[in-house]
Coordinates of C-alpha atoms in Angstrom, one line a residue:
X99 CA 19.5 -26.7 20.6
X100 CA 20.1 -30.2 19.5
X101 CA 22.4 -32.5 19.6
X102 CA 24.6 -32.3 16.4
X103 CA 26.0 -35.9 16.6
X104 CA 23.6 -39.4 16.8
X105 CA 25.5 -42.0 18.8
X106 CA 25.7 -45.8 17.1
X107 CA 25.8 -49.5 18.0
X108 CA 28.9 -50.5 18.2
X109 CA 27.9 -53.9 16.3
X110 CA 25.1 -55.5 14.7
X111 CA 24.8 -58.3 17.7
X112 CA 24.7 -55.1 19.8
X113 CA 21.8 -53.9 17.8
X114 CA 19.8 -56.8 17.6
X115 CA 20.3 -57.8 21.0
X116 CA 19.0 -54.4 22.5
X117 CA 15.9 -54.5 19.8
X118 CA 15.7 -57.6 20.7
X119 CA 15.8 -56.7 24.7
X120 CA 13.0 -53.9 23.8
X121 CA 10.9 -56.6 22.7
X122 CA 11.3 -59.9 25.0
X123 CA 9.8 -59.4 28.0
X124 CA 7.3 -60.1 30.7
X125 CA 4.9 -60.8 28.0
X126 CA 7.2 -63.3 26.5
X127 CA 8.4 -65.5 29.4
X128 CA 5.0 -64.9 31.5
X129 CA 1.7 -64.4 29.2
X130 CA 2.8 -66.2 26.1
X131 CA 3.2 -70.1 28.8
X132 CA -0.3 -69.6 30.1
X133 CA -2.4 -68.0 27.2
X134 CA -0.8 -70.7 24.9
X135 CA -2.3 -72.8 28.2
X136 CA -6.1 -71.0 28.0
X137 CA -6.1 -71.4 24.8
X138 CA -5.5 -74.4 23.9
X139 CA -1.7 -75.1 23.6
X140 CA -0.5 -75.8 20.1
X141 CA -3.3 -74.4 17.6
X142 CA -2.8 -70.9 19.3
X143 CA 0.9 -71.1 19.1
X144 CA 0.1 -71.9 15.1
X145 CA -1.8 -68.7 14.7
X146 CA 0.2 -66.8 16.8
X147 CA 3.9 -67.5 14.7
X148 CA 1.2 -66.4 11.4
X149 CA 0.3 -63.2 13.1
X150 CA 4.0 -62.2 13.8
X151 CA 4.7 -62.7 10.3
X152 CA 1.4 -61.0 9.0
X153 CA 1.5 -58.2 11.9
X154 CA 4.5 -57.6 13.2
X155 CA 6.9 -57.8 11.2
X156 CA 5.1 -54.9 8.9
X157 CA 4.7 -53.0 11.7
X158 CA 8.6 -53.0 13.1
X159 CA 10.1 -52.2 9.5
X160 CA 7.6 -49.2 9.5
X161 CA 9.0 -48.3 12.8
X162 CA 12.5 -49.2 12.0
X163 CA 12.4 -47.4 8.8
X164 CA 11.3 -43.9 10.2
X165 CA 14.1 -44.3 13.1
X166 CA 16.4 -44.4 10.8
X167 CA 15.1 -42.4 7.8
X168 CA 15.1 -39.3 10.7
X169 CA 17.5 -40.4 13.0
X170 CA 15.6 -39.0 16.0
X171 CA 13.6 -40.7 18.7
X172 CA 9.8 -40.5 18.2
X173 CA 9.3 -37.1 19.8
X174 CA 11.5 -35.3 16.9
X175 CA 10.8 -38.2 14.1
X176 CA 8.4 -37.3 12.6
X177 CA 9.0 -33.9 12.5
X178 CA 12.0 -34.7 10.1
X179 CA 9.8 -36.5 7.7
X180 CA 6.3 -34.9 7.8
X181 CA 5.1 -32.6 5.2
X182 CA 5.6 -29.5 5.8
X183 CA 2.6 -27.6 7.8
X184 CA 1.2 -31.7 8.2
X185 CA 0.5 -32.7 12.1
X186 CA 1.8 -36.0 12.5
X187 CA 4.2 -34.8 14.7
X188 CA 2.4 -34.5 17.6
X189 CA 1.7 -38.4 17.9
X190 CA 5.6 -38.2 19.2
X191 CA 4.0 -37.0 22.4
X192 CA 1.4 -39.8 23.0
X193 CA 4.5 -41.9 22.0
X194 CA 6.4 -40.5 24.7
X195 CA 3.6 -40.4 27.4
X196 CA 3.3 -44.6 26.1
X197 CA 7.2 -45.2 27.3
X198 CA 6.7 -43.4 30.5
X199 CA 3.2 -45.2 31.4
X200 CA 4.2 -48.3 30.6
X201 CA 7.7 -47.7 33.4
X202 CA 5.3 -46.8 35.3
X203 CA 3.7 -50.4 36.4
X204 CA 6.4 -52.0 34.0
X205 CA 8.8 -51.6 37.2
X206 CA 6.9 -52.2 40.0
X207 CA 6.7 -56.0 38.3
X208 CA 10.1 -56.0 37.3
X209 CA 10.9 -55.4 41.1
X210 CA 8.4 -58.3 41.6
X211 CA 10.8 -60.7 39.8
X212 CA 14.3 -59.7 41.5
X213 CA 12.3 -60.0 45.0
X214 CA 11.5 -63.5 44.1
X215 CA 15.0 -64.2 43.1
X216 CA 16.0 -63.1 46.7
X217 CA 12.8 -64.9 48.0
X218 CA 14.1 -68.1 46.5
X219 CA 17.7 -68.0 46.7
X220 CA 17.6 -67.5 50.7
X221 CA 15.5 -70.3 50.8
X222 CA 12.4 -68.8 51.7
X223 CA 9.9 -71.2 50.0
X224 CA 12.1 -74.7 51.1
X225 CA 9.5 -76.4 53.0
X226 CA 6.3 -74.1 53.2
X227 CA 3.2 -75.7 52.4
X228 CA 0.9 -74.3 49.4
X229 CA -1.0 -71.9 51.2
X230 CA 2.1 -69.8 53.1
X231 CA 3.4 -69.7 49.3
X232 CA 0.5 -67.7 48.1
X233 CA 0.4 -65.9 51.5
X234 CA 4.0 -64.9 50.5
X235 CA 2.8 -63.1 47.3
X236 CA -0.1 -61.7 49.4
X237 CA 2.4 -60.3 51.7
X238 CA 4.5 -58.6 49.0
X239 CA 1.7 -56.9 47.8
X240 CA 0.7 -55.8 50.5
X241 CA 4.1 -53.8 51.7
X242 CA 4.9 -50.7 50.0
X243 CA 8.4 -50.3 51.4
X244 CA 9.0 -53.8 49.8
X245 CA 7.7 -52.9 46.8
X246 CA 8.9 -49.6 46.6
X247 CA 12.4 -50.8 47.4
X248 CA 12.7 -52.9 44.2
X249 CA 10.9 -50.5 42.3
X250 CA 13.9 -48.1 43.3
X251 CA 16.6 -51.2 42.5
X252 CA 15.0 -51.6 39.1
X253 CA 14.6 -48.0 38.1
X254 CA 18.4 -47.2 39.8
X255 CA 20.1 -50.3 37.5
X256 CA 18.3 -49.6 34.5
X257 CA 19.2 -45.4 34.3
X258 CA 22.9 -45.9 35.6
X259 CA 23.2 -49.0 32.6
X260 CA 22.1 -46.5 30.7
X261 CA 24.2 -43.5 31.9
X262 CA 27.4 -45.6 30.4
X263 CA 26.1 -44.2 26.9
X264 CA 24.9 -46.4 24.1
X265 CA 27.9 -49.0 23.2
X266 CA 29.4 -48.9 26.5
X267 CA 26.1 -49.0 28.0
X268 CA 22.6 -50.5 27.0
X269 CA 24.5 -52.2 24.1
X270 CA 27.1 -54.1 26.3
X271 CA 24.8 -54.5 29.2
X272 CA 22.3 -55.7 26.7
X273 CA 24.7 -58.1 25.2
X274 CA 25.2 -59.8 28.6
X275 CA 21.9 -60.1 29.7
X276 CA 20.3 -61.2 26.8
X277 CA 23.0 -64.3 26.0
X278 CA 22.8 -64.6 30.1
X279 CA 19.3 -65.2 29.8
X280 CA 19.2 -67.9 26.9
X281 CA 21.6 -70.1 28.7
X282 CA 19.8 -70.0 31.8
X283 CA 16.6 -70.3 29.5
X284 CA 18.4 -73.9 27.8
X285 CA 19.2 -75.1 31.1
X286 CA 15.7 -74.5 32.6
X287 CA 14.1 -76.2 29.2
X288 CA 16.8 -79.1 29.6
X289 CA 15.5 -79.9 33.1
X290 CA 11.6 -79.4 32.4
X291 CA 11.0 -81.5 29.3
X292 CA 13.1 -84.7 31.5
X293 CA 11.0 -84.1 34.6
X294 CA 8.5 -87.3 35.1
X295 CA 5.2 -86.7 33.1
X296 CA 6.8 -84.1 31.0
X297 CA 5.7 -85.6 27.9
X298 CA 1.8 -85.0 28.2
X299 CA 2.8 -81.2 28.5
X300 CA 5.1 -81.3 25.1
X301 CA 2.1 -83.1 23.6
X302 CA -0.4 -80.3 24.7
X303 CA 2.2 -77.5 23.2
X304 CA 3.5 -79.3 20.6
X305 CA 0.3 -81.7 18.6
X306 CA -2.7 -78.7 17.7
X307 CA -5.8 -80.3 19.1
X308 CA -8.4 -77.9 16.6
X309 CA -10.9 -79.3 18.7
X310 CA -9.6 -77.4 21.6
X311 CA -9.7 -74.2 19.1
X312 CA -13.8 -74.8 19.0
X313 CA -14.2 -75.7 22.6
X314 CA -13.1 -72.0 23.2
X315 CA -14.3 -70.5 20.2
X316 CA -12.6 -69.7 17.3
X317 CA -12.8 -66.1 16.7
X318 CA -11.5 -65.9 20.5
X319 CA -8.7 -67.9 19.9
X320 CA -7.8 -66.3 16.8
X321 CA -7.9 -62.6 18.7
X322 CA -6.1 -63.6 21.4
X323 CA -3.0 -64.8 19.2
X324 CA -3.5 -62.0 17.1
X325 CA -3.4 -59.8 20.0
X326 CA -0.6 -61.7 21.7
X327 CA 1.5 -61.8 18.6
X328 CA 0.8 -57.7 18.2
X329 CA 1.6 -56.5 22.0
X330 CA 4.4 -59.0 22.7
X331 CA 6.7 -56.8 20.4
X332 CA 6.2 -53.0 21.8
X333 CA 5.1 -51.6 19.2
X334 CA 3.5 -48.1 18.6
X335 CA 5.3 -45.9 21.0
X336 CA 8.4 -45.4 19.7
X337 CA 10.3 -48.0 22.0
X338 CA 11.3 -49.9 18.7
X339 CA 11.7 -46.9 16.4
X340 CA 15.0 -45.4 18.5
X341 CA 16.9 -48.1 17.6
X342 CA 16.9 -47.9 13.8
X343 CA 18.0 -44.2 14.7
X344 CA 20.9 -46.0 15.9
X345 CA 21.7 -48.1 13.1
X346 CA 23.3 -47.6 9.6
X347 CA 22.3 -48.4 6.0
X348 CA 24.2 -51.8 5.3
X349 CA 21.7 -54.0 6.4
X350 CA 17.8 -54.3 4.9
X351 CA 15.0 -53.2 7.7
X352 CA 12.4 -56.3 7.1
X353 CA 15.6 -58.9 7.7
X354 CA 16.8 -56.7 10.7
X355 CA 13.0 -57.0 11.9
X356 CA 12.8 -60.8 11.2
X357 CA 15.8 -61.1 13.2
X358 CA 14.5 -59.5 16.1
X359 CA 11.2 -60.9 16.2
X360 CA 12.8 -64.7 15.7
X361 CA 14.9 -64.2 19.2
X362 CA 11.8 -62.6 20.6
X363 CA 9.8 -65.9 19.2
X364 CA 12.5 -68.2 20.2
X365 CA 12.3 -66.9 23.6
X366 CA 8.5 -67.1 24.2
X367 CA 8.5 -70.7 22.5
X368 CA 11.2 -71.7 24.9
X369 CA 9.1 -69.9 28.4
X370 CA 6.7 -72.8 26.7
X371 CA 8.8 -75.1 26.9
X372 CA 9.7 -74.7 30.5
X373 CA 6.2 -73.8 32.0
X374 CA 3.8 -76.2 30.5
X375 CA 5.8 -79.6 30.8
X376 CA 6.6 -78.6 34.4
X377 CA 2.9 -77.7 35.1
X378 CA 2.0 -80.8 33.5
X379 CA 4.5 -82.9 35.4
X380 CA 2.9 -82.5 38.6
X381 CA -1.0 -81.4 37.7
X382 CA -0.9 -78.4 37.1
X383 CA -3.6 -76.2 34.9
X384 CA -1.3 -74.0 33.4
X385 CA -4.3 -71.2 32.1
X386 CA -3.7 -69.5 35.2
X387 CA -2.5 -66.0 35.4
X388 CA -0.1 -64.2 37.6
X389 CA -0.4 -67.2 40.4
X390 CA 1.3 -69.2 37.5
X391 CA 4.6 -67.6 38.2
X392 CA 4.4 -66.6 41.9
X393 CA 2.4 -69.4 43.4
X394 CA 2.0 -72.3 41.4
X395 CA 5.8 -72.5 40.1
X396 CA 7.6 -71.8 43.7
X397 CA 5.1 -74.7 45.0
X398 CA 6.4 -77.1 42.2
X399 CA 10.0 -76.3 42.6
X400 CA 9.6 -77.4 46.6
X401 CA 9.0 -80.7 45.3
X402 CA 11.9 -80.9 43.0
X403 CA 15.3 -82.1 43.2
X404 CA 17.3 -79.2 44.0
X405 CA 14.1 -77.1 44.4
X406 CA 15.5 -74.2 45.8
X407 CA 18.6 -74.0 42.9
X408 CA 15.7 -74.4 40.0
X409 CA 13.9 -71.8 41.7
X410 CA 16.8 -69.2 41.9
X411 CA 17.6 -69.9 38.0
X412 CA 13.8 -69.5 37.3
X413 CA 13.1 -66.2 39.1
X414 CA 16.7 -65.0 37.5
X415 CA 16.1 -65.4 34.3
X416 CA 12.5 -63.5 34.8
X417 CA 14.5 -60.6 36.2
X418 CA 16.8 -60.6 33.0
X419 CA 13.5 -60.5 30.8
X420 CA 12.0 -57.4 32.9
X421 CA 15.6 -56.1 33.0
X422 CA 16.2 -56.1 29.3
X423 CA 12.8 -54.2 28.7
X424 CA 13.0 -51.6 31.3
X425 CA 16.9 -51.0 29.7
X426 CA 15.4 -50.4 26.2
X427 CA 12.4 -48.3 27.2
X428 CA 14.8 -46.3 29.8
X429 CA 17.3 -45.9 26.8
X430 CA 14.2 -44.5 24.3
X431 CA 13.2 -42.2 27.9
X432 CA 16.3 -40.8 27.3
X433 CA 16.5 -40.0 24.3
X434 CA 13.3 -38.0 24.4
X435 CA 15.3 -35.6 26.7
X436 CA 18.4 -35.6 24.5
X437 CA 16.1 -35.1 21.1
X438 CA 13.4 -32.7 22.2
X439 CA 15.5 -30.7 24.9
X440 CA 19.4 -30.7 24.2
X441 CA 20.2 -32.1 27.2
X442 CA 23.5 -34.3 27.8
X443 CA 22.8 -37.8 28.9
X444 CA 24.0 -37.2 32.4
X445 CA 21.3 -34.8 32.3
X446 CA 19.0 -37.1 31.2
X447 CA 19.5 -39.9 32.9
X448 CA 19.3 -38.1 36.3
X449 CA 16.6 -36.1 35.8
X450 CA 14.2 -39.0 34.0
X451 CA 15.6 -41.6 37.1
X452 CA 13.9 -39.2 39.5
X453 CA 10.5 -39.0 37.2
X454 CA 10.2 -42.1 36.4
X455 CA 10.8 -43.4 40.5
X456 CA 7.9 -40.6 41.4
X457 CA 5.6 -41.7 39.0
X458 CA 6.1 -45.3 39.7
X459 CA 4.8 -45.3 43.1
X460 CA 0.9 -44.9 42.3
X461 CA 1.1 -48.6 41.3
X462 CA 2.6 -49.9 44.2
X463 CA 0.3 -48.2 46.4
X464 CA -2.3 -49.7 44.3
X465 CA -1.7 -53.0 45.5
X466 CA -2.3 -51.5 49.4
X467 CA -2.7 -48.2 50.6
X468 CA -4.4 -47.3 47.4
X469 CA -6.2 -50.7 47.0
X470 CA -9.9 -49.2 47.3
X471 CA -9.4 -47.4 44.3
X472 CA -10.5 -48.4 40.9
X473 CA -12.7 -48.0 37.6
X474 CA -15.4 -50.4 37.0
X475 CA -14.8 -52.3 34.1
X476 CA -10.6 -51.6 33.8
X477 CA -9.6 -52.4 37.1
X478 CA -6.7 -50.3 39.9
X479 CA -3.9 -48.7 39.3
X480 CA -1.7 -50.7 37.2
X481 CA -4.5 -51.9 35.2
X482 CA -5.5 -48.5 34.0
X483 CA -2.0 -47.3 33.1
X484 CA -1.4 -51.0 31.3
X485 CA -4.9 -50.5 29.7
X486 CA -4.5 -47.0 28.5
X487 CA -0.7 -48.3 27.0
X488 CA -1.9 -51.8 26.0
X489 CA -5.4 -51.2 24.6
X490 CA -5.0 -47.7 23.4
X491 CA -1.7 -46.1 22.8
X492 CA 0.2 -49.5 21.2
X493 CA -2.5 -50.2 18.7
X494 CA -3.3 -47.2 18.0
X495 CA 0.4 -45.8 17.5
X496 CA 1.1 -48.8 15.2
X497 CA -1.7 -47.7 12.9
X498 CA -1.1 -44.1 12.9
X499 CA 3.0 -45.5 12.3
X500 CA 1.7 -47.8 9.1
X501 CA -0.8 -44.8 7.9
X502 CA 2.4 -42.4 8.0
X503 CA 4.5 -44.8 5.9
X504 CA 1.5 -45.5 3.2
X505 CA -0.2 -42.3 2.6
X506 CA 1.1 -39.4 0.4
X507 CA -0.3 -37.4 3.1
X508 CA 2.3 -38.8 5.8
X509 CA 5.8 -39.7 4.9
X510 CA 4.7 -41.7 1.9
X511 CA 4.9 -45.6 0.5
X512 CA 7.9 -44.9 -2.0
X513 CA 10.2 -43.2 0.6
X514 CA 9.3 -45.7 3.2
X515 CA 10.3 -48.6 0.8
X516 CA 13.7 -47.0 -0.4
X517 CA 14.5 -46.7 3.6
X518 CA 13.6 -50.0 4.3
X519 CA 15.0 -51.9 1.2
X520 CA 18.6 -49.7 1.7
X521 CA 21.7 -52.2 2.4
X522 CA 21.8 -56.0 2.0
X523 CA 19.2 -58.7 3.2
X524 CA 15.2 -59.2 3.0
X525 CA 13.6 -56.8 1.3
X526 CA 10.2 -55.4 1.9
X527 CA 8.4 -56.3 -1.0
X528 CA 6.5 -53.6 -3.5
X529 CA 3.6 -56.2 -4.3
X530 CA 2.3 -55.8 -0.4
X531 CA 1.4 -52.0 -0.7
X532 CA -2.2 -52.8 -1.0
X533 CA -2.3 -55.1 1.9
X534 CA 0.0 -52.3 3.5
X535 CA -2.6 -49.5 2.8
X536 CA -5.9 -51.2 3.5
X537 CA -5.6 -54.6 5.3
X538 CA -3.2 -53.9 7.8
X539 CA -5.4 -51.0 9.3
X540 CA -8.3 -52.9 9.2
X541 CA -6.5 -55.7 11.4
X542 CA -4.9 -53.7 14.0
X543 CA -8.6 -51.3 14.4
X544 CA -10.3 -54.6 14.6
X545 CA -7.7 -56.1 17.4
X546 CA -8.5 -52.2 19.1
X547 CA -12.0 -52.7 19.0
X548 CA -12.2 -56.1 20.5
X549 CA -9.8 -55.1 23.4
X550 CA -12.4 -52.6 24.2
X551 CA -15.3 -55.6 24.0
X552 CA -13.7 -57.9 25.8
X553 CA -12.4 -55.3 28.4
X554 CA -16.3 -54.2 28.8
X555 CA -18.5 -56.3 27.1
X556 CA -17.5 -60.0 26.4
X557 CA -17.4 -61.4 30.3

């Protein structure tokens, strides 16, 4: 038994802003600031606005197209468009497994954020030297019941958001959090490019230093903004694809895409903007990873003006980015249920809220209890579950979506392009079917192989 009506957006904001929600992220507003820092600053940024075009915005119209073409989530959409007695229809199962893994350490970080909104807004940085500021990340980590407590808030938020159906909903609460997040975003921008020094950090991101591109090596620098500009969108699993299920025919699926992946962009250029003139202002190497965001930036706030107010705002609009993602992918979660099953959203929200909650604990514990665990080579428990979505499941989904929508074996090039090209806007042009067909593949096997060589070969 399945459901016999498809909900819709309620707009086209609401649409793009929830697409758009799916895609910007922690991988936005905390990877994309110190990559662009490892990597040289402006060059990468360069190559990785040419990959997006190149990359992902094939990739999302593919996924768009056979959301909408079916109308299903990925574990019933490609059974509406396979040939018949074809197999494709079993990827909806990885897909499904990707959205769950990826809740599963996806929230435990998200909880991260709100704690550090709490942290900061009770003052709890004001005056401590450097090292009790790291010791205060240590600590976290080292506390399930902390951990596990924001886990809960996160998962709690996103299903009851979620529970209030799709316009009244993920689309509203979408809505607010996403235009909630670019104003705090412009006012965090507005106060980091007029902090004292600023300027060497806006020349860094904004001049391309090639030279820089050598120093690291070129083909490196090229992956990583070819990976960066491939993984920063969610795509392969389905998470994208349930909201073209959700959307009608007046609007072309390449300028619905380019929308979505311009906010995303936006977004990530703007993290930039706030993190590396701020780390530049007071000395900072902004190449570094996670101690970026919960070190390094709660040590430069204490020195600010208003410090602790910055700080609040900053750790905020981190939550809204983790919040907007665990929304979508909650949203997609759901829909499996309601797709595969024939259960009522109640139904699925409740039942998925418990799941997802269960399965989320093995990554907290990985930070304490479960610390002594681990694979050589990958790393604990959030690091395998990110590396089995991030360096398996999302590139290899995207490819087996773009095989599906070129080969007369899957759903075909000529019914993909009338389902992208339906309604006004950009179209998806005929002339790229080759690079379609044989290049794309070729790029996303190549950026699958080198996760796996720099993951266990390249140290």
């Amino acid at each position: 038994m399945e459901n016999t009506k498809r909900e819709t957006f309620k707009s086209r904001i609401g649409f793009i802003m929830t697409a758009a929600g799916c895609a910007i992220g922690l991988g936005n507003v905390w990877r994309f600031p110190f990559i662009t820092g490892q990597y040289g600053g402006a060059a990468f940024v360069l190559f990785y606005l040419l990959f997006l075009v190149i990359l992902g915005l094939p990739v999302m119209t593919m996924e768009f197209a056979v959301g909408r073409a079916s109308g299903k989530s990925a574990v019933r959409s490609f059974h509406a468009l396979e040939p018949k007695g074809s197999q494709w229809h079993q990827y909806g199962h990885f897909a499904a497994a990707g959205n769950y893994l990826l809740m599963m350490f996806y929230t435990a970080v998200a909880g991260w954020m709100f704690a550090y909104t709490q942290k900061s807004a009770q003052g709890l940085f004001a005056g401590a030297a450097p090292e009790q500021v790291a010791q205060a990340f240590g600590d976290m980590l080292a506390n399930p019941g902390e951990q596990i407590f924001w886990m809960a808030f996160v998962t709690l938020a996103g299903f009851l958001i979620c529970l209030g159906g799709l316009k009244n909903g993920v689309e509203k609460a979408s809505t607010i959090i996403m235009t909630s997040l670019l104003v705090l975003m412009l006012l965090l921008v507005a106060r980091a490019v007029t902090l004292p020094g600023a300027g060497k950090g806006l020349e860094f991101y904004l001049k391309p230093d090639f030279s820089k591109m050598v120093q690291n090596g070129i083909g490196e620098v090229i992956f990583a903004a070819m990976g960066q500009a491939f993984f920063t969108l969610s795509l392969g699993i389905g998470a994208i694809a349930i909201f073209g299920s959700y959307i009608d025919k007046e609007k072309s699926l390449a300028g619905e895409a380019t929308t979505v992946i311009a906010l995303d962009t936006f977004v990530a250029l703007m993290a930039g903007f706030i993190i590396l003139p701020t780390c530049f202002a007071f000395g900072v190497n902004p190449g570094q990873g996670p101690g970026l965001i919960f070190v390094t930036l709660p040590n430069i706030f204490n020195t600010m003006p208003l410090g602790r107010l910055w700080g609040t705002i900053f750790f905020v609009f981190m939550s809204f980015a983790a919040l907007s993602t665990v929304i979508a992918v909650f949203e997609n979660i759901i829909a499996f249920s309601m797709d595969a099953r024939g259960w009522s959203r109640s139904k699925a929200v409740w039942v998925n809220m418990v799941v997802v909650f269960v399965l989320s604990i093995p990554c907290v514990l990985g930070f304490n209890l479960w610390s002594g665990f681990s694979i050589p080579g990958i790393g604990g428990v959030q690091d395998i579950e990110d590396f089995i979505v991030s360096n398996n499941l999302l590139p290899l989904g995207s490819l087996i979506y773009v095989i599906f929508c070129v080969s007369k074996r899957g759903w075909g090039w000529e019914n993909f392009l009338a389902e992208a090209n339906a309604g006004s806007g950009l179209k998806f042009s005929p002339a790229l079917r080759f690079y379609a067909k044989w290049i794309l593949p070729i790029i996303i096997v190549a950026i699958w192989l080198v996760g796996y060589a720099q993951k266990f070969f390249i140290k």
